[in-house]
Amino acid sequence: MSVPSVRAQRPRNTPHARLPRKETPRVPPPQPPTAYIIRIEPPTPATRPTVHLEPQGRPQDTRTFHDVDELLRHLWLLLEGGVR
């Protein structure tokens, strides 16, 4: 005579059954800024003008450009949605 296993005798809705997952609120991903503050520092005789591009409300993400081509490339990527 064989003894049935304890595992087979335990009903599924006991405290030992798998507990439902704890629901955590989902935080939406941050949206890219839609407004930027542009600060232009006039050049000194030995340097080029410096341009600071600051996403509005996020001064920690300020980008500094010393070259107009680099600035225009960055702005183009922003328009295309490739840079955040």
Short mmCIF file of N, CA and C in Angstrom, two decimals:
data_model
loop_
_atom_site.label_atom_id
_atom_site.label_comp_id
_atom_site.label_asym_id
_atom_site.label_seq_id
_atom_site.Cartn_x
_atom_site.Cartn_y
_atom_site.Cartn_z
N MET A 1 0.84 -1.17 0.00
CA MET A 1 0.00 0.00 0.00
C MET A 1 0.90 1.24 0.00
N SER A 2 0.64 2.13 -0.91
CA SER A 2 1.48 3.33 -1.00
C SER A 2 0.79 4.50 -0.31
N VAL A 3 1.60 5.37 0.23
CA VAL A 3 1.08 6.56 0.91
C VAL A 3 1.10 7.71 -0.09
N PRO A 4 -0.04 8.39 -0.27
CA PRO A 4 -0.03 9.52 -1.21
C PRO A 4 0.86 10.64 -0.68
N SER A 5 1.46 11.36 -1.58
CA SER A 5 2.38 12.43 -1.16
C SER A 5 1.61 13.57 -0.52
N VAL A 6 2.28 14.28 0.35
CA VAL A 6 1.67 15.43 1.03
C VAL A 6 1.37 16.53 0.02
N ARG A 7 2.22 16.66 -0.94
CA ARG A 7 2.05 17.70 -1.96
C ARG A 7 0.73 17.53 -2.70
N ALA A 8 0.37 16.33 -3.02
CA ALA A 8 -0.86 16.08 -3.76
C ALA A 8 -2.09 16.32 -2.90
N GLN A 9 -1.96 16.22 -1.58
CA GLN A 9 -3.12 16.38 -0.71
C GLN A 9 -3.41 17.84 -0.37
N ARG A 10 -2.47 18.74 -0.54
CA ARG A 10 -2.64 20.13 -0.14
C ARG A 10 -3.52 20.86 -1.18
N PRO A 11 -4.61 21.48 -0.75
CA PRO A 11 -5.42 22.23 -1.71
C PRO A 11 -4.66 23.46 -2.21
N ARG A 12 -5.01 23.92 -3.37
CA ARG A 12 -4.28 25.02 -4.01
C ARG A 12 -4.55 26.38 -3.37
N ASN A 13 -5.64 26.55 -2.68
CA ASN A 13 -5.96 27.87 -2.14
C ASN A 13 -5.56 28.04 -0.67
N THR A 14 -4.53 27.37 -0.25
CA THR A 14 -4.03 27.50 1.11
C THR A 14 -2.98 28.61 1.15
N PRO A 15 -2.55 29.00 2.33
CA PRO A 15 -1.50 30.03 2.41
C PRO A 15 -0.20 29.60 1.75
N HIS A 16 -0.04 28.31 1.52
CA HIS A 16 1.19 27.84 0.90
C HIS A 16 1.15 27.98 -0.62
N ALA A 17 -0.03 28.25 -1.15
CA ALA A 17 -0.14 28.41 -2.60
C ALA A 17 0.57 29.70 -3.02
N ARG A 18 0.79 29.85 -4.29
CA ARG A 18 1.47 31.04 -4.81
C ARG A 18 0.64 32.28 -4.50
N LEU A 19 1.27 33.28 -3.91
CA LEU A 19 0.59 34.52 -3.57
C LEU A 19 0.53 35.41 -4.81
N PRO A 20 -0.52 36.20 -4.92
CA PRO A 20 -0.59 37.12 -6.07
C PRO A 20 0.53 38.15 -5.97
N ARG A 21 0.98 38.60 -7.13
CA ARG A 21 2.05 39.60 -7.15
C ARG A 21 1.56 40.92 -6.60
N LYS A 22 2.43 41.59 -5.93
CA LYS A 22 2.11 42.90 -5.39
C LYS A 22 2.07 43.89 -6.55
N GLU A 23 0.98 44.60 -6.66
CA GLU A 23 0.86 45.57 -7.75
C GLU A 23 1.65 46.82 -7.40
N THR A 24 2.52 47.21 -8.28
CA THR A 24 3.29 48.43 -8.08
C THR A 24 2.81 49.45 -9.10
N PRO A 25 2.64 50.68 -8.69
CA PRO A 25 2.19 51.68 -9.65
C PRO A 25 3.26 51.90 -10.72
N ARG A 26 2.83 51.94 -11.93
CA ARG A 26 3.77 52.15 -13.03
C ARG A 26 4.00 53.63 -13.25
N VAL A 27 5.25 54.00 -13.30
CA VAL A 27 5.63 55.39 -13.52
C VAL A 27 5.87 55.56 -15.01
N PRO A 28 5.18 56.51 -15.63
CA PRO A 28 5.41 56.69 -17.07
C PRO A 28 6.82 57.19 -17.31
N PRO A 29 7.41 56.85 -18.46
CA PRO A 29 8.76 57.33 -18.75
C PRO A 29 8.77 58.85 -18.87
N PRO A 30 9.88 59.48 -18.53
CA PRO A 30 9.93 60.94 -18.62
C PRO A 30 9.79 61.39 -20.07
N GLN A 31 9.00 62.41 -20.26
CA GLN A 31 8.80 62.95 -21.60
C GLN A 31 9.92 63.93 -21.93
N PRO A 32 10.34 63.96 -23.19
CA PRO A 32 11.37 64.93 -23.54
C PRO A 32 10.81 66.34 -23.41
N PRO A 33 11.65 67.29 -23.05
CA PRO A 33 11.17 68.66 -22.89
C PRO A 33 10.72 69.23 -24.23
N THR A 34 9.77 70.14 -24.17
CA THR A 34 9.28 70.76 -25.40
C THR A 34 9.73 72.21 -25.52
N ALA A 35 10.32 72.75 -24.47
CA ALA A 35 10.80 74.13 -24.51
C ALA A 35 12.25 74.17 -24.02
N TYR A 36 13.03 75.01 -24.65
CA TYR A 36 14.44 75.14 -24.30
C TYR A 36 14.78 76.61 -24.10
N ILE A 37 15.71 76.85 -23.20
CA ILE A 37 16.24 78.19 -22.98
C ILE A 37 17.61 78.23 -23.64
N ILE A 38 17.83 79.21 -24.48
CA ILE A 38 19.11 79.34 -25.18
C ILE A 38 19.82 80.57 -24.64
N ARG A 39 21.04 80.36 -24.15
CA ARG A 39 21.87 81.46 -23.66
C ARG A 39 23.10 81.56 -24.54
N ILE A 40 23.36 82.74 -25.03
CA ILE A 40 24.53 82.96 -25.89
C ILE A 40 25.47 83.91 -25.18
N GLU A 41 26.69 83.44 -24.93
CA GLU A 41 27.71 84.29 -24.33
C GLU A 41 28.51 84.91 -25.46
N PRO A 42 28.64 86.22 -25.46
CA PRO A 42 29.41 86.86 -26.54
C PRO A 42 30.87 86.41 -26.50
N PRO A 43 31.47 86.33 -27.67
CA PRO A 43 32.86 85.86 -27.71
C PRO A 43 33.82 86.90 -27.15
N THR A 44 34.89 86.41 -26.61
CA THR A 44 36.00 87.29 -26.25
C THR A 44 36.90 87.33 -27.47
N PRO A 45 37.87 88.21 -27.52
CA PRO A 45 38.71 88.29 -28.72
C PRO A 45 39.40 86.97 -29.08
N ALA A 46 39.66 86.11 -28.11
CA ALA A 46 40.40 84.89 -28.41
C ALA A 46 39.51 83.65 -28.56
N THR A 47 38.20 83.77 -28.30
CA THR A 47 37.33 82.59 -28.34
C THR A 47 36.12 82.81 -29.22
N ARG A 48 35.42 81.74 -29.47
CA ARG A 48 34.16 81.80 -30.22
C ARG A 48 33.01 82.01 -29.24
N PRO A 49 31.84 82.37 -29.73
CA PRO A 49 30.69 82.48 -28.82
C PRO A 49 30.32 81.10 -28.26
N THR A 50 29.83 81.10 -27.05
CA THR A 50 29.41 79.86 -26.40
C THR A 50 27.89 79.88 -26.31
N VAL A 51 27.27 78.77 -26.69
CA VAL A 51 25.81 78.66 -26.66
C VAL A 51 25.44 77.57 -25.65
N HIS A 52 24.56 77.92 -24.72
CA HIS A 52 24.05 76.97 -23.73
C HIS A 52 22.60 76.67 -24.08
N LEU A 53 22.29 75.40 -24.24
CA LEU A 53 20.94 74.95 -24.55
C LEU A 53 20.40 74.20 -23.34
N GLU A 54 19.42 74.80 -22.66
CA GLU A 54 18.91 74.24 -21.41
C GLU A 54 17.45 73.83 -21.58
N PRO A 55 17.13 72.54 -21.37
CA PRO A 55 15.73 72.14 -21.39
C PRO A 55 14.99 72.83 -20.24
N GLN A 56 13.85 73.43 -20.55
CA GLN A 56 13.13 74.18 -19.53
C GLN A 56 12.73 73.28 -18.38
N GLY A 57 13.09 73.70 -17.16
CA GLY A 57 12.77 72.94 -15.96
C GLY A 57 13.79 71.86 -15.63
N ARG A 58 14.83 71.69 -16.45
CA ARG A 58 15.85 70.68 -16.19
C ARG A 58 17.24 71.27 -16.40
N PRO A 59 17.67 72.19 -15.54
CA PRO A 59 18.97 72.83 -15.74
C PRO A 59 20.15 71.86 -15.66
N GLN A 60 19.95 70.70 -15.02
CA GLN A 60 21.04 69.73 -14.93
C GLN A 60 21.36 69.10 -16.29
N ASP A 61 20.45 69.23 -17.26
CA ASP A 61 20.66 68.65 -18.59
C ASP A 61 21.15 69.68 -19.61
N THR A 62 21.70 70.79 -19.15
CA THR A 62 22.18 71.84 -20.05
C THR A 62 23.32 71.33 -20.91
N ARG A 63 23.26 71.63 -22.20
CA ARG A 63 24.34 71.29 -23.12
C ARG A 63 25.03 72.58 -23.53
N THR A 64 26.35 72.53 -23.66
CA THR A 64 27.14 73.69 -24.06
C THR A 64 27.77 73.41 -25.41
N PHE A 65 27.66 74.38 -26.31
CA PHE A 65 28.20 74.24 -27.66
C PHE A 65 29.15 75.39 -27.95
N HIS A 66 30.29 75.05 -28.55
CA HIS A 66 31.25 76.06 -28.97
C HIS A 66 31.32 76.15 -30.48
N ASP A 67 30.61 75.26 -31.15
CA ASP A 67 30.66 75.18 -32.60
C ASP A 67 29.23 75.23 -33.13
N VAL A 68 28.97 76.09 -34.10
CA VAL A 68 27.63 76.25 -34.65
C VAL A 68 27.17 74.96 -35.33
N ASP A 69 28.06 74.28 -36.04
CA ASP A 69 27.68 73.03 -36.71
C ASP A 69 27.22 71.98 -35.70
N GLU A 70 27.92 71.90 -34.58
CA GLU A 70 27.55 70.93 -33.54
C GLU A 70 26.17 71.28 -32.96
N LEU A 71 25.92 72.57 -32.74
CA LEU A 71 24.63 73.02 -32.22
C LEU A 71 23.52 72.69 -33.21
N LEU A 72 23.73 72.99 -34.48
CA LEU A 72 22.70 72.71 -35.49
C LEU A 72 22.44 71.21 -35.62
N ARG A 73 23.48 70.40 -35.54
CA ARG A 73 23.31 68.95 -35.61
C ARG A 73 22.47 68.46 -34.42
N HIS A 74 22.75 69.00 -33.24
CA HIS A 74 21.99 68.62 -32.05
C HIS A 74 20.52 69.04 -32.18
N LEU A 75 20.29 70.27 -32.66
CA LEU A 75 18.91 70.74 -32.84
C LEU A 75 18.16 69.88 -33.86
N TRP A 76 18.84 69.48 -34.92
CA TRP A 76 18.21 68.63 -35.93
C TRP A 76 17.81 67.29 -35.30
N LEU A 77 18.69 66.71 -34.50
CA LEU A 77 18.36 65.44 -33.85
C LEU A 77 17.19 65.60 -32.87
N LEU A 78 17.12 66.76 -32.20
CA LEU A 78 15.98 67.01 -31.31
C LEU A 78 14.68 67.03 -32.10
N LEU A 79 14.70 67.66 -33.26
CA LEU A 79 13.50 67.72 -34.10
C LEU A 79 13.11 66.34 -34.60
N GLU A 80 14.09 65.52 -34.88
CA GLU A 80 13.83 64.17 -35.37
C GLU A 80 13.44 63.21 -34.24
N GLY A 81 13.63 63.63 -32.99
CA GLY A 81 13.28 62.79 -31.85
C GLY A 81 14.37 61.81 -31.45
N GLY A 82 15.60 62.05 -31.91
CA GLY A 82 16.68 61.11 -31.62
C GLY A 82 17.48 61.43 -30.37
N VAL A 83 17.33 62.60 -29.81
CA VAL A 83 18.10 63.00 -28.63
C VAL A 83 17.12 63.45 -27.56
N ARG A 84 17.45 63.11 -26.33
CA ARG A 84 16.60 63.57 -25.21
C ARG A 84 17.43 64.42 -24.28
#
